[in-house]
XYZ file of C-alpha atoms in Angstrom:
639
model
C 0.000 0.000 0.000
C 1.251 3.460 -0.837
C 0.706 5.933 1.950
C 0.314 9.652 1.551
C 2.398 12.178 3.468
C 0.067 15.181 3.856
C 2.133 17.078 6.407
C 3.588 20.259 4.981
C 5.805 20.712 8.053
C 7.749 17.518 7.457
C 10.809 17.825 5.235
C 11.220 14.056 5.010
C 8.776 11.246 4.496
C 7.942 8.872 7.314
C 7.107 5.346 6.273
C 3.884 4.173 7.872
C 4.093 0.738 6.353
C 5.673 -0.906 9.441
C 4.075 1.266 12.067
C 3.750 -1.385 14.748
C 7.297 -2.778 14.507
C 8.939 0.637 14.384
C 6.936 1.868 17.302
C 7.815 -1.195 19.343
C 11.499 -0.667 18.600
C 11.307 3.031 19.419
C 9.382 2.616 22.639
C 11.281 -0.304 24.209
C 12.334 0.648 27.705
C 10.681 4.072 27.670
C 9.149 3.609 31.064
C 12.455 2.543 32.521
C 14.551 5.184 30.789
C 14.227 7.699 33.583
C 16.962 8.669 36.005
C 15.219 6.849 38.849
C 17.686 4.205 40.066
C 15.634 3.186 43.092
C 12.993 1.443 41.048
C 10.661 4.430 41.094
C 10.855 5.091 44.832
C 12.316 8.538 44.303
C 10.020 9.550 41.472
C 8.303 12.878 42.136
C 4.995 11.096 41.697
C 5.645 8.369 44.294
C 4.206 8.582 47.785
C 6.878 6.523 49.652
C 4.301 5.360 52.186
C 4.886 6.610 55.750
C 8.630 6.138 56.603
C 10.244 7.208 59.830
C 11.447 10.780 60.142
C 15.075 9.798 59.549
C 14.253 7.736 56.442
C 12.098 10.524 55.060
C 14.854 13.085 55.562
C 17.382 10.753 53.954
C 15.126 10.176 50.933
C 14.585 13.913 50.563
C 18.334 14.590 50.754
C 18.985 11.909 48.140
C 16.511 13.557 45.760
C 18.055 16.982 46.263
C 21.569 15.685 45.672
C 20.491 13.929 42.493
C 18.846 17.055 41.086
C 21.877 19.170 42.000
C 24.157 16.714 40.233
C 21.975 16.815 37.120
C 22.098 20.619 37.020
C 25.871 20.732 37.586
C 26.729 18.301 34.819
C 24.180 19.772 32.402
C 21.146 18.130 30.879
C 21.524 14.866 29.041
C 18.001 15.041 27.585
C 18.157 14.642 23.819
C 15.899 17.327 22.324
C 17.050 17.210 18.723
C 14.369 17.004 16.002
C 12.792 13.604 15.645
C 13.961 11.684 12.553
C 12.382 8.830 10.562
C 15.165 6.516 11.715
C 14.018 7.055 15.302
C 10.810 5.146 14.549
C 7.213 6.210 15.033
C 5.879 7.394 18.366
C 2.518 5.673 18.080
C 1.049 2.262 17.344
C -2.264 1.254 15.843
C -3.937 -2.123 15.589
C -7.185 -2.072 13.584
C -10.192 -4.016 14.879
C -10.297 -7.587 13.619
C -13.368 -6.979 11.455
C -11.988 -3.840 9.776
C -9.491 -3.570 6.926
C -7.050 -0.656 6.586
C -7.590 1.072 3.231
C -5.775 4.379 3.693
C -3.173 5.891 5.976
C -1.423 9.275 5.949
C 0.346 11.768 8.182
C -1.395 14.894 9.404
C 1.338 16.031 11.818
C 4.497 14.036 11.169
C 6.140 12.475 13.099
C 3.490 12.661 15.803
C -0.031 12.062 14.507
C -1.425 10.202 11.535
C -4.798 9.027 10.259
C -5.921 5.494 9.473
C -9.051 4.870 7.397
C -10.607 1.425 7.728
C -13.577 -0.284 6.138
C -16.005 -2.507 8.008
C -17.532 -4.746 5.355
C -20.182 -6.189 7.664
C -21.447 -2.735 8.627
C -20.710 -1.252 5.162
C -19.024 1.804 6.615
C -15.678 3.559 6.786
C -14.065 4.480 10.103
C -11.596 7.264 10.818
C -8.873 6.741 13.430
C -6.747 9.651 14.644
C -3.567 7.990 15.933
C -1.454 9.978 18.398
C 1.766 9.156 20.338
C 1.436 6.401 22.926
C 1.600 7.316 26.617
C 2.573 4.838 29.327
C 1.644 5.385 32.975
C 4.925 7.107 33.811
C 4.642 9.500 30.858
C 1.028 10.206 31.715
C 1.971 11.150 35.278
C 4.832 13.366 34.129
C 2.600 15.040 31.546
C -0.010 15.941 34.160
C 2.599 17.400 36.493
C 4.348 19.365 33.732
C 1.015 20.635 32.428
C 0.132 22.073 35.834
C 3.562 23.642 36.365
C 3.760 25.437 33.020
C 0.065 26.219 32.501
C 0.193 29.875 33.594
C 3.342 30.853 31.652
C 1.953 29.250 28.491
C -1.519 30.753 28.782
C -0.056 34.248 28.944
C 2.521 33.650 26.238
C 1.413 35.428 23.042
C 3.968 33.792 20.753
C 2.650 31.769 17.822
C 3.944 29.278 15.294
C 7.540 28.078 15.457
C 8.537 30.604 18.140
C 5.862 29.216 20.484
C 7.092 25.670 19.864
C 10.686 26.716 20.523
C 9.680 28.365 23.797
C 7.687 25.331 24.887
C 10.519 22.975 23.976
C 12.926 25.024 26.094
C 10.449 25.273 28.981
C 9.785 21.533 28.978
C 13.486 20.739 29.052
C 14.043 23.159 31.957
C 11.155 21.716 33.969
C 12.350 18.144 33.482
C 15.838 19.183 34.604
C 14.353 20.783 37.712
C 12.560 17.531 38.443
C 15.882 15.712 38.148
C 14.358 13.438 35.526
C 16.265 12.269 32.481
C 13.962 10.922 29.788
C 14.450 9.242 26.452
C 14.160 11.401 23.346
C 10.941 9.621 22.332
C 9.385 10.449 25.701
C 10.473 14.076 25.439
C 8.851 14.463 22.008
C 5.711 12.679 23.160
C 5.349 15.117 26.058
C 6.099 18.034 23.734
C 3.398 16.930 21.296
C 0.656 16.748 23.919
C 1.620 20.092 25.445
C 1.571 21.771 22.028
C -1.686 20.043 21.161
C -3.443 21.122 24.346
C -2.040 24.632 24.779
C -1.521 25.771 21.179
C -3.707 23.398 19.204
C -7.268 22.108 19.477
C -6.866 19.345 22.026
C -8.414 16.009 21.126
C -9.626 17.174 17.726
C -6.246 18.609 16.708
C -5.462 15.740 14.275
C -8.807 16.380 12.574
C -8.106 20.114 12.406
C -4.721 19.319 10.827
C -6.217 16.990 8.210
C -6.485 18.795 4.844
C -9.114 16.269 3.699
C -11.624 17.251 6.395
C -14.299 19.841 5.584
C -16.537 19.689 8.668
C -16.158 18.388 12.224
C -19.329 17.686 14.201
C -19.814 16.724 17.863
C -23.412 15.903 18.850
C -23.018 15.460 22.607
C -21.337 13.709 25.530
C -19.744 10.291 24.990
C -20.738 10.281 21.329
C -18.235 9.762 18.514
C -17.275 12.866 16.586
C -18.189 12.771 12.906
C -16.203 14.395 10.130
C -16.874 15.122 6.477
C -13.944 13.704 4.487
C -13.506 14.704 0.860
C -12.835 11.076 -0.130
C -15.126 9.162 2.252
C -17.862 11.784 2.939
C -19.468 11.508 6.416
C -17.295 9.293 8.575
C -17.257 8.288 12.242
C -14.040 8.968 14.161
C -12.487 7.439 17.275
C -12.555 10.812 19.079
C -15.122 11.594 21.778
C -15.545 13.719 24.920
C -16.867 13.046 28.390
C -19.360 15.491 29.897
C -16.964 17.718 31.823
C -14.337 17.550 29.075
C -16.810 18.610 26.397
C -18.183 21.516 28.437
C -14.669 22.790 29.069
C -13.709 22.355 25.424
C -16.707 24.330 24.130
C -15.985 27.156 26.588
C -12.358 27.143 25.491
C -13.292 27.362 21.803
C -15.466 30.385 22.542
C -12.738 32.057 24.583
C -10.087 31.455 21.927
C -12.272 33.234 19.392
C -12.944 36.162 21.719
C -16.547 35.249 22.497
C -18.464 34.491 25.695
C -20.655 31.433 26.152
C -22.609 30.473 29.279
C -25.769 28.714 30.413
C -27.568 32.046 30.112
C -26.263 32.538 26.563
C -25.642 28.948 25.424
C -25.473 29.340 21.619
C -22.613 31.156 19.895
C -21.500 31.359 16.281
C -17.914 32.477 15.882
C -14.705 32.332 13.885
C -11.747 30.408 15.310
C -8.206 31.832 15.212
C -7.351 29.784 12.104
C -10.371 31.208 10.243
C -12.615 28.149 10.625
C -16.279 28.828 11.335
C -17.698 27.316 14.539
C -21.218 26.945 15.908
C -21.182 26.189 19.642
C -23.848 25.050 22.127
C -23.174 24.720 25.860
C -24.872 22.325 28.267
C -28.272 20.709 27.905
C -30.371 23.885 27.668
C -30.781 23.749 23.890
C -29.053 20.447 23.046
C -30.439 17.619 25.254
C -27.455 15.340 24.627
C -25.125 17.940 26.095
C -22.714 20.474 24.689
C -22.199 20.332 20.947
C -20.179 22.010 18.238
C -19.759 22.050 14.483
C -16.627 23.419 12.839
C -16.553 24.343 9.159
C -12.910 24.167 8.148
C -11.185 27.158 6.611
C -8.951 26.684 3.582
C -5.653 28.510 4.002
C -5.556 29.083 0.258
C -8.987 29.914 -1.200
C -10.170 28.062 -4.266
C -9.844 29.844 -7.603
C -11.966 29.598 -10.763
C -9.319 27.178 -12.049
C -10.009 24.868 -9.098
C -13.773 25.008 -9.675
C -13.293 24.099 -13.338
C -11.040 21.184 -12.401
C -13.603 19.983 -9.838
C -16.310 20.095 -12.517
C -18.403 22.573 -10.504
C -18.339 25.004 -13.432
C -17.330 24.750 -17.058
C -14.764 26.992 -18.730
C -17.594 28.627 -20.687
C -19.465 29.462 -17.494
C -16.383 31.021 -15.929
C -15.648 33.141 -18.995
C -19.290 34.259 -19.014
C -19.240 35.178 -15.306
C -15.936 37.013 -15.751
C -17.341 39.186 -18.513
C -20.471 39.910 -16.465
C -18.489 40.842 -13.346
C -16.214 43.159 -15.294
C -19.326 44.925 -16.579
C -20.823 45.369 -13.106
C -23.573 42.769 -13.125
C -24.930 41.917 -9.668
C -24.994 38.262 -8.656
C -26.467 35.961 -6.010
C -25.241 32.409 -5.403
C -27.989 30.161 -4.047
C -27.988 26.571 -2.867
C -28.328 24.266 0.091
C -25.966 23.801 3.016
C -22.401 22.917 1.954
C -23.217 23.346 -1.742
C -20.226 25.656 -2.194
C -22.000 29.026 -2.409
C -19.438 31.073 -0.509
C -16.538 29.231 -2.130
C -17.835 30.074 -5.596
C -18.589 33.687 -4.682
C -15.083 34.106 -3.308
C -13.591 32.517 -6.432
C -15.412 34.672 -8.996
C -14.614 37.768 -6.914
C -11.055 37.299 -8.167
C -12.350 38.616 -11.510
C -13.055 42.044 -9.983
C -10.948 44.636 -11.844
C -7.811 45.732 -9.971
C -7.942 48.850 -7.795
C -11.762 48.755 -7.652
C -13.071 49.585 -4.170
C -14.425 46.346 -2.651
C -16.255 46.144 0.679
C -17.355 42.850 2.265
C -19.852 42.278 5.090
C -20.078 38.969 6.973
C -21.400 37.434 10.183
C -18.317 35.238 10.477
C -15.312 35.869 8.325
C -15.017 33.449 5.410
C -14.011 35.542 2.403
C -10.375 35.818 1.384
C -9.556 38.147 -1.499
C -6.148 38.983 -2.899
C -7.248 42.522 -3.686
C -5.403 45.681 -2.666
C -8.446 47.942 -2.255
C -10.581 45.669 -0.057
C -12.278 46.642 3.215
C -13.555 43.672 5.224
C -16.189 44.128 7.953
C -17.742 41.658 10.401
C -20.813 41.929 12.637
C -20.403 42.271 16.400
C -22.561 41.205 19.315
C -23.276 43.626 22.132
C -20.393 44.203 24.526
C -21.121 45.644 27.977
C -22.925 48.959 27.443
C -22.603 48.936 23.670
C -25.093 47.681 21.109
C -25.141 44.999 18.458
C -23.663 45.870 15.085
C -25.510 43.701 12.598
C -25.335 43.316 8.830
C -27.960 46.012 8.334
C -25.811 48.511 10.247
C -22.680 47.523 8.351
C -24.437 47.731 5.002
C -25.733 51.224 5.699
C -22.238 52.249 6.752
C -20.726 50.594 3.685
C -22.631 52.854 1.312
C -20.810 55.830 2.833
C -17.437 54.287 1.942
C -18.208 54.713 -1.776
C -17.628 51.067 -2.746
C -17.806 49.864 -6.334
C -18.409 46.243 -5.329
C -20.270 45.136 -2.184
C -19.998 41.491 -1.093
C -22.476 40.322 1.562
C -21.887 36.914 3.133
C -25.571 35.931 3.192
C -28.898 37.750 2.902
C -31.725 36.544 5.109
C -33.437 39.571 6.685
C -33.936 43.312 6.602
C -30.445 43.897 5.205
C -31.687 42.480 1.873
C -33.793 45.590 1.191
C -30.762 47.817 1.751
C -28.716 45.508 -0.475
C -31.202 45.872 -3.319
C -31.348 49.603 -2.749
C -27.586 49.597 -3.291
C -28.104 47.669 -6.543
C -30.660 50.228 -7.687
C -28.217 53.058 -6.989
C -25.504 51.552 -9.181
C -23.463 49.436 -6.745
C -22.459 45.992 -7.971
C -23.293 43.453 -5.276
C -22.563 39.777 -4.700
C -24.219 37.653 -2.032
C -25.434 34.159 -1.127
C -28.686 32.731 0.164
C -30.228 29.361 0.951
C -32.509 28.239 -1.876
C -32.552 25.292 -4.260
C -33.847 26.890 -7.473
C -34.233 30.203 -9.269
C -37.948 30.227 -8.463
C -37.263 29.644 -4.761
C -34.793 32.531 -4.670
C -37.350 34.915 -6.139
C -40.067 33.692 -3.756
C -37.802 34.102 -0.729
C -36.792 37.597 -1.774
C -40.384 38.758 -2.258
C -41.893 37.218 0.885
C -41.400 37.220 4.671
C -39.031 37.874 6.297
C -37.036 39.525 3.484
C -39.836 41.379 1.638
C -37.932 42.997 -1.223
C -40.374 44.765 -3.594
C -40.613 43.115 -6.999
C -39.618 46.344 -8.713
C -36.332 46.235 -6.807
C -35.663 42.530 -7.420
C -35.378 43.191 -11.138
C -32.164 45.149 -10.458
C -30.498 41.762 -9.809
C -28.773 40.511 -12.953
C -27.677 36.930 -12.253
C -28.692 33.961 -10.119
C -26.353 30.995 -9.843
C -27.895 27.922 -8.196
C -25.523 25.266 -6.841
C -26.148 21.799 -5.516
C -24.339 19.097 -3.563
C -25.370 15.880 -5.260
C -24.161 12.542 -6.580
C -22.881 11.898 -10.062
C -21.459 8.595 -11.283
C -21.370 7.297 -7.723
C -19.442 10.247 -6.282
C -20.635 13.188 -4.215
C -19.981 16.346 -6.227
C -20.873 20.024 -6.325
C -22.380 21.378 -9.510
C -23.684 24.669 -10.811
C -27.249 23.542 -11.466
C -28.331 26.679 -13.327
C -27.265 30.225 -14.093
C -30.287 32.445 -14.610
C -30.618 35.977 -15.925
C -33.247 38.209 -14.349
C -35.280 40.228 -16.812
C -37.925 42.855 -16.253
C -41.505 42.526 -15.058
C -43.930 41.017 -17.567
C -46.483 43.750 -18.249
C -49.240 41.230 -18.952
C -48.837 38.958 -15.914
C -46.951 41.195 -13.499
C -44.507 38.340 -12.858
C -40.738 38.629 -12.917
C -39.196 37.299 -16.119
C -36.028 35.238 -16.074
C -34.161 32.936 -18.447
C -31.487 30.264 -18.081
C -28.119 30.997 -19.644
C -26.692 27.646 -18.469
C -28.189 24.480 -17.053
C -26.689 21.228 -15.809
C -27.732 17.882 -17.268
C -27.451 15.381 -14.417
C -27.729 12.365 -16.720
C -24.645 13.247 -18.762
C -22.961 15.502 -16.169
C -22.578 18.255 -18.741
C -23.529 21.926 -18.932
C -25.867 23.167 -21.637
C -25.408 26.753 -22.803
C -28.205 28.889 -24.220
C -28.690 32.405 -25.552
C -27.782 35.242 -23.214
C -29.537 38.594 -23.077
C -26.847 39.880 -20.696
C -24.144 39.266 -23.287
C -26.262 41.166 -25.774
C -26.496 43.992 -23.251
C -22.714 43.984 -22.757
C -22.227 43.991 -26.517
C -24.396 47.080 -26.787
C -22.616 48.840 -23.891
C -19.184 48.252 -25.435
C -20.233 48.972 -29.001
C -18.984 45.582 -30.139
C -20.092 43.600 -33.144
C -21.277 40.040 -32.635
C -17.901 38.770 -33.836
C -16.041 41.017 -31.406
C -18.149 39.763 -28.520
C -17.455 36.172 -29.467
C -13.773 36.875 -29.834
C -13.582 38.352 -26.331
C -15.508 35.477 -24.748
C -13.345 32.949 -26.601
C -10.165 34.658 -25.503
C -11.205 34.474 -21.852
C -12.070 30.816 -22.271
C -8.587 30.194 -23.664
C -7.104 32.156 -20.758
C -8.836 29.938 -18.195
C -8.052 26.740 -20.090
C -4.409 27.742 -20.308
C -4.266 28.100 -16.534
C -5.980 24.724 -16.139
C -3.458 23.101 -18.482
C -0.534 24.759 -16.703
C -1.887 23.915 -13.249
C -1.902 27.549 -12.104
C -4.392 27.478 -9.239
C -2.654 29.546 -6.553
C -4.988 32.444 -5.764
C -2.182 35.007 -5.658
C -0.794 33.965 -9.023
C -4.274 33.691 -10.531
C -5.249 37.196 -9.402
C -1.968 38.618 -10.707
C -2.614 37.086 -14.147
C -6.192 38.392 -14.236
C -4.892 41.862 -13.394
C -2.294 41.507 -16.136
C -5.060 40.516 -18.549
C -6.913 43.730 -17.751
C -3.725 45.707 -18.457
C -2.646 43.955 -21.672
C -4.722 40.952 -22.733
C -2.753 40.203 -25.900
C 0.577 40.092 -24.100
C -0.548 37.739 -21.340
C -2.357 35.479 -23.825
C 0.729 35.211 -26.036
C 2.821 34.217 -23.038
C 0.320 31.699 -21.657
C -0.283 30.043 -25.008
C 3.461 29.778 -25.586
C 3.791 28.052 -22.228
C 0.917 25.714 -23.081
C 2.543 24.890 -26.422
C 5.740 24.047 -24.576
C 3.837 21.808 -22.149
C 1.697 20.054 -24.777
C 3.564 18.475 -27.696
C 0.625 18.616 -30.101
C -0.246 21.836 -31.900
C -3.895 21.722 -30.871
C -5.632 20.486 -27.780
C -9.216 19.850 -28.804
C -11.459 19.944 -25.766
C -15.169 20.701 -26.140
C -14.406 22.324 -29.476
C -11.984 24.775 -27.870
C -8.633 25.486 -29.527
C -5.663 26.095 -27.260
C -2.332 27.535 -28.356
C -3.209 28.532 -31.937
C -2.954 31.999 -33.402
C -6.389 32.318 -34.988
C -9.505 32.945 -32.929
C -11.921 29.980 -33.028
C -14.601 30.399 -35.695
C -13.189 33.817 -36.704
C -10.527 33.848 -39.383
C -7.523 36.082 -38.786
C -8.165 39.604 -39.995
C -11.816 38.899 -40.754
C -14.387 41.396 -39.565
C -17.234 39.361 -40.977
C -19.837 38.327 -38.417
C -20.525 34.587 -38.243
C -23.926 33.328 -39.256
C -26.303 32.975 -36.316
C -29.443 31.032 -35.909
C -31.312 33.653 -33.904
C -31.139 37.368 -34.575
C -33.170 38.221 -31.503
C -30.205 37.808 -29.156
C -26.628 36.731 -28.892
C -26.335 33.002 -29.332
C -23.971 30.805 -27.388
C -20.548 32.438 -27.755
C -18.826 29.110 -28.360
C -21.270 27.332 -30.639
C -24.924 26.590 -31.235
C -27.637 26.546 -28.588
C -27.190 22.854 -27.884
C -23.505 23.182 -27.015
C -22.535 21.050 -24.042
C -19.349 21.118 -22.005
C -18.223 18.206 -19.905
C -18.438 18.775 -16.163
C -16.298 15.901 -15.027
C -13.790 16.124 -12.235
C -13.428 15.205 -8.597
C -14.948 17.668 -6.187
C -13.264 18.826 -2.978
C -14.329 22.468 -2.677
C -15.773 23.505 0.697
């Protein structure tokens, strides 16, 4: 079996293939490796019974002399970095009725994950494997934890500096105890101290796992469930007792700067790493006890290139959205929970022209834009004598900042009216909402509790509906439909809309239709039909080039988009040259799209003649006829 090393911190690979044997070799004699020659009698954790006064004084003197000798000769504790040749610090033996199917590091060389499959129960199981602790190490850990708790809690260092400080502190404390431990024991103690004081305690391996999207705890003594991008919902071997869970939930709230109590038992917040957490304390609102759900935060946000590779959108859809965003069309992403609404909104926001004033408003911070002129704002609950600052307040304030683009995390109340007022006054706005179809979005906007007047709803230009579904046996995210909002039908009084794109679940492809918005953009720019097609095609080639070259870093992607705005021909020449160098063939035919050739598709070089169209009433599909389909295949991992 080939195992994956997912730990970015590790400069060398650790082989997990012989975990048990290596661990046995590394841990032999750990418990007896201390400087306790009297068979444990002088250990700081031993009681020594009730000896006579002379014997007690003699034992105390012996301990003092030993510690003094250790200090005088210097520490012999080996604190060098742990190497693969030192063996693993943990062992794992799967249950007899489960087969190991996957195994990878999440925090090498300390913690790794084992995925098993129980054929009888038809389910996968997730095991977070951490360093083994024997009784001696457990006792030492508890004593060290108590002795260094206060200094660590008030230490504001982060990252490698915090680990260095803790490593030095641990070594000093062990020297003061007069205890000499094996290197494996030292690193085991260091791991648990870092995990508990700087990490997320028992769930730290899950928080370190890049394959986990959500972590959910439903109550006391219940297994924690995680959403894994390969195995979907999966039960883990991590759980909390009653007191432990209560303390953990309170700690999560405190680490994010929030207060939670029996009187105020429900809190939504953002953790220090950017992950979104929903917390419930005690049995007031959750009968099974305290509970929490953590939506993981991606350090590097997904780009349009990622969404194309996942199959969530097609290249044609991305080029279409790019052109609409550049021309200030307002957009709402709708869908169910975990359908990827915010991820998609964040990704297409990378198409915003450089230097444009962007202002975002969120309940909990999720957006991450690589944009110089971006002001981010977050709601705030009442503090002491102050008052709540909600999305409505922030939105009203935002209009005074003279933004060109306003991004609202989610509309669900009175702030929606202000948002649509901003649309009607010329501000381009992006937002998300929970709805499963274009019709549902319109109904929610026009009815309680949002109540946006129909005349104002028509200022919205685009609706993109996403879904989390299954295709070809895999759970995937797809853009179900992209709709264009028209005006109000004078005969029926209803709001008109049309679909520019729709997803065919049977074939997992996207069907493209005529677009009135592209016709509107053509009119605004004074383009001919051929010029419009040429521009759409060029943007498609731009995105495909990045897909072919594997350029999905959000910083690099944004820089190339900005370069496109400055000089499209120059950046296209460079990208297509790089694609030609990567791909040996002159043409890469994919969905009828030409990559790396000089002539524009369907428009001969130097020709100003407009191609024949099948419908003069509007602009037909910019890459073909109305029945054009683009394949939406690809594995999906976007959060």
